Coordinates of C-alpha atoms in Angstrom, one line a residue:
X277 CA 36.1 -17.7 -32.9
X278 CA 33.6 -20.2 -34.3
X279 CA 29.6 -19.2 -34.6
X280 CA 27.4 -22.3 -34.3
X281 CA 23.6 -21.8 -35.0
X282 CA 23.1 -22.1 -31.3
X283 CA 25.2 -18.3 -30.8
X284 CA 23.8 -17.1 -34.0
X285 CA 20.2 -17.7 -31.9
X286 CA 21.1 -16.0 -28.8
X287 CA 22.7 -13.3 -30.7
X288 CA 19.5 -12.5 -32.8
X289 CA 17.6 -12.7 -29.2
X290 CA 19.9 -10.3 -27.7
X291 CA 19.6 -7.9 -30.4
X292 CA 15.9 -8.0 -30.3
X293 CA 16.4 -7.0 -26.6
X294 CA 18.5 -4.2 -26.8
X295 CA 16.3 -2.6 -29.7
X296 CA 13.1 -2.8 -27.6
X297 CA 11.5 -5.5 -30.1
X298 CA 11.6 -8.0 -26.9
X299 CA 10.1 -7.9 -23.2
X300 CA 12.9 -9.3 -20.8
X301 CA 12.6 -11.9 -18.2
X302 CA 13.3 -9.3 -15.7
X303 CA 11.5 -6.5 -16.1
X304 CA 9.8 -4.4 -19.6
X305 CA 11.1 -1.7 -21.1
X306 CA 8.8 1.5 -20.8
X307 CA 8.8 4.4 -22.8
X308 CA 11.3 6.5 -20.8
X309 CA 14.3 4.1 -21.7
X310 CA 14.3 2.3 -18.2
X311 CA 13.2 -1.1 -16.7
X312 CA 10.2 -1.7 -14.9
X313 CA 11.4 -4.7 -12.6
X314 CA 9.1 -7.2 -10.6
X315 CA 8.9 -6.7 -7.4
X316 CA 8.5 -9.2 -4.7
X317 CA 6.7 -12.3 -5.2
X318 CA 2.9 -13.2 -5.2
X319 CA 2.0 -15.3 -2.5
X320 CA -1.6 -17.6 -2.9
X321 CA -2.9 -15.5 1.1
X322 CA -5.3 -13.0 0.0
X323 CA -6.3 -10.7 2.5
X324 CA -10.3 -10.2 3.7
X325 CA -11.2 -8.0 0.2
X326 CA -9.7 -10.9 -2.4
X327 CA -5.8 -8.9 -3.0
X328 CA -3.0 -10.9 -3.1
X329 CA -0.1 -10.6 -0.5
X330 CA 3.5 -9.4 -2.4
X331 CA 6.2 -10.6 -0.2
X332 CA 9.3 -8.8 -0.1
X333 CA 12.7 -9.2 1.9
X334 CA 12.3 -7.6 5.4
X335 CA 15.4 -5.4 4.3
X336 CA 13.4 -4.1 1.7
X337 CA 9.9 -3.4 3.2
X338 CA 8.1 -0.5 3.6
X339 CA 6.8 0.0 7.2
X340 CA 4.3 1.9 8.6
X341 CA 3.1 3.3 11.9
X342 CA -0.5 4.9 12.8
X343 CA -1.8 7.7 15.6
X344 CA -5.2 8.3 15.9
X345 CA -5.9 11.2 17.8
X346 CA -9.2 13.2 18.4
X347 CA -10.1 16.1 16.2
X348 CA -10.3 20.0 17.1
X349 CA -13.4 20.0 15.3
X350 CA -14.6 16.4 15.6
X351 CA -14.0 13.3 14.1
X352 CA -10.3 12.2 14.5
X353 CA -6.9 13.3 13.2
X354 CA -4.8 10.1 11.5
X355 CA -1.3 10.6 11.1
X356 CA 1.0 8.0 9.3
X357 CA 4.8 7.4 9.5
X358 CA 6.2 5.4 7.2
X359 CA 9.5 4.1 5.8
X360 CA 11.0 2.6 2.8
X361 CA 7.9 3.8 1.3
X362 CA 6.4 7.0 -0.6
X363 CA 2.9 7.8 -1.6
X364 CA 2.0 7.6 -5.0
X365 CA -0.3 10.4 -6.9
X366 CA -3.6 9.8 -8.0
X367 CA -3.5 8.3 -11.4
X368 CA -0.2 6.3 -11.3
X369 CA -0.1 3.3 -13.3
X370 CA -1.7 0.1 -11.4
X371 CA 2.1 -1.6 -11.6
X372 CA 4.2 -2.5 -8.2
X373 CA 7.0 -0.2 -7.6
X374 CA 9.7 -1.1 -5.1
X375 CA 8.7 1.4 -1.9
X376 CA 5.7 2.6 -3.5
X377 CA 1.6 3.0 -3.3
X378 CA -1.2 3.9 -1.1
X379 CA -2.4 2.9 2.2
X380 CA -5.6 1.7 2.9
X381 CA -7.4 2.8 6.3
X382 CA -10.0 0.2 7.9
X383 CA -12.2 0.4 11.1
X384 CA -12.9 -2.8 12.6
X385 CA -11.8 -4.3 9.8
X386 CA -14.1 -2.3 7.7
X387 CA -12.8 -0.7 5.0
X388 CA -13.5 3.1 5.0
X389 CA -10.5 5.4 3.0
X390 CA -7.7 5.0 0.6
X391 CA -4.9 7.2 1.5
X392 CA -2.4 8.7 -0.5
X393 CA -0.9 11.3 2.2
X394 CA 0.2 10.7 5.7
X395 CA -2.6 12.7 7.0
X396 CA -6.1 11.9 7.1
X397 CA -9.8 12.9 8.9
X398 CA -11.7 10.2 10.1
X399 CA -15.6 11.6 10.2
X400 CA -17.1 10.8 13.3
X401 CA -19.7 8.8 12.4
X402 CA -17.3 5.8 11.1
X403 CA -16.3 5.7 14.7
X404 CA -19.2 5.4 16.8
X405 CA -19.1 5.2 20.5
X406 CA -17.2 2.5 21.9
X407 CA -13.8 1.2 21.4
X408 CA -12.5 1.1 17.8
X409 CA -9.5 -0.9 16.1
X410 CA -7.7 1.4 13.6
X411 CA -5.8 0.1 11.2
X412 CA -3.7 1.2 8.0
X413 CA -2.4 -1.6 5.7
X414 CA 0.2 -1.0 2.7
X415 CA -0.8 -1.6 -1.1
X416 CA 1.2 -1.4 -4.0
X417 CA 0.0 0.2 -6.9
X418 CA -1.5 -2.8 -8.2
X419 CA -3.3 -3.3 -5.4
X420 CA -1.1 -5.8 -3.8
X421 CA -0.7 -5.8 -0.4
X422 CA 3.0 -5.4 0.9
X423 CA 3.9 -8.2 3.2
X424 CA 7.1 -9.8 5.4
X425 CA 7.0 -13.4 5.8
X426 CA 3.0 -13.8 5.1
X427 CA 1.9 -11.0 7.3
X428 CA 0.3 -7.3 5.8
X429 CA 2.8 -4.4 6.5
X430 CA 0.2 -2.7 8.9
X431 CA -0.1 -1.1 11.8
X432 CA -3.0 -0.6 14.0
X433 CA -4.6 2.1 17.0
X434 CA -7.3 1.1 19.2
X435 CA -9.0 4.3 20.3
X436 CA -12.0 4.7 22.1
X437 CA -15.0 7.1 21.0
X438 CA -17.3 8.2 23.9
X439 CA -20.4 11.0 24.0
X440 CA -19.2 14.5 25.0
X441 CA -19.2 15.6 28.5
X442 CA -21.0 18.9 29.8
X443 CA -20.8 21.6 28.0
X444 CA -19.9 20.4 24.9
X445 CA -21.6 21.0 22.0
X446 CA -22.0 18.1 18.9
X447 CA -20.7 19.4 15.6
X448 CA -22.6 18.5 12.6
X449 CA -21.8 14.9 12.6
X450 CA -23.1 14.4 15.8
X451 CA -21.4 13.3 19.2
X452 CA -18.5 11.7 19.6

């Protein structure tokens, strides 16, 4: 086998890789030994706060769904299903994961929580009387916002907030 200064190159390159010395086109190393690989691709949409979209294949998305139902004890009871996707803790590192992040929950397009369970209580004063739009949109870690072909992974509720009948006492918050 002949070495030409050309191999001699890539082989010096490829050591520098396998030691650690090098980041890789396709990912960086982390402490742990394993890859950290990009995920999706940045696309120029931002959504209404300024964060970028990340698209990913629809294969690979996370999905979510959203109820929104009144609270025992006021205010209203969000529950999220989701797929393809887990919650990340508090204090993960700001870094896309495949399937991974938090969701953030607007009213009216307002935003008003970040979650990072499937279960939330929306205070009754976000949601004053009328009819509401509900929505929870999908973030990476990063703050990216998972998308599919240009659209946010999201999925919205309209619910509708009216005073309390006869009888009823307000809680602390005030009527619903």
């Amino acid at each position: 086998m002949s070495w030409t200064r050309g191999s001699r190159a890539v082989l010096a390159v490829c050591v520098l890789l396998l030691t650690g010395s090098a980041g890789c086109g396709s990912g960086e190393a982390r402490e742990d030994g394993t890859r950290h690989v990009p995920v999706g691709s940045l696309l120029e949409d931002r959504e209404q706060e300024g964060r970028a979209y990340r698209e990913v294949a629809r294969q690979d998305a996370p999905g979510v769904g959203i109820e929104v139902q009144p609270g025992a004890a006021g205010g209203w009871d969000v529950r999220l299903t989701v797929r393809n996707f887990r919650f990340s803790p508090a204090g993960t590192a700001a870094r896309a994961v495949a399937g991974h992040g938090l969701a953030r929950l607007y009213v009216d397009g307002r935003p008003v929580a970040r979650l990072r369970a499937p279960e939330y209580r929306l205070a009754e004063r976000l949601v004053p009387r009328g009819t509401h739009r509900v929505t929870a949109r999908l973030h990476a870690d990063d703050g990216t916002v998972w998308a599919v072909d240009g659209t946010p992974v999201e999925s919205t509720a309209d619910i509708t907030a009216s005073e309390p009948g006869p009888g009823v006492t307000r809680g602390a918050d005030g009527g619903r």
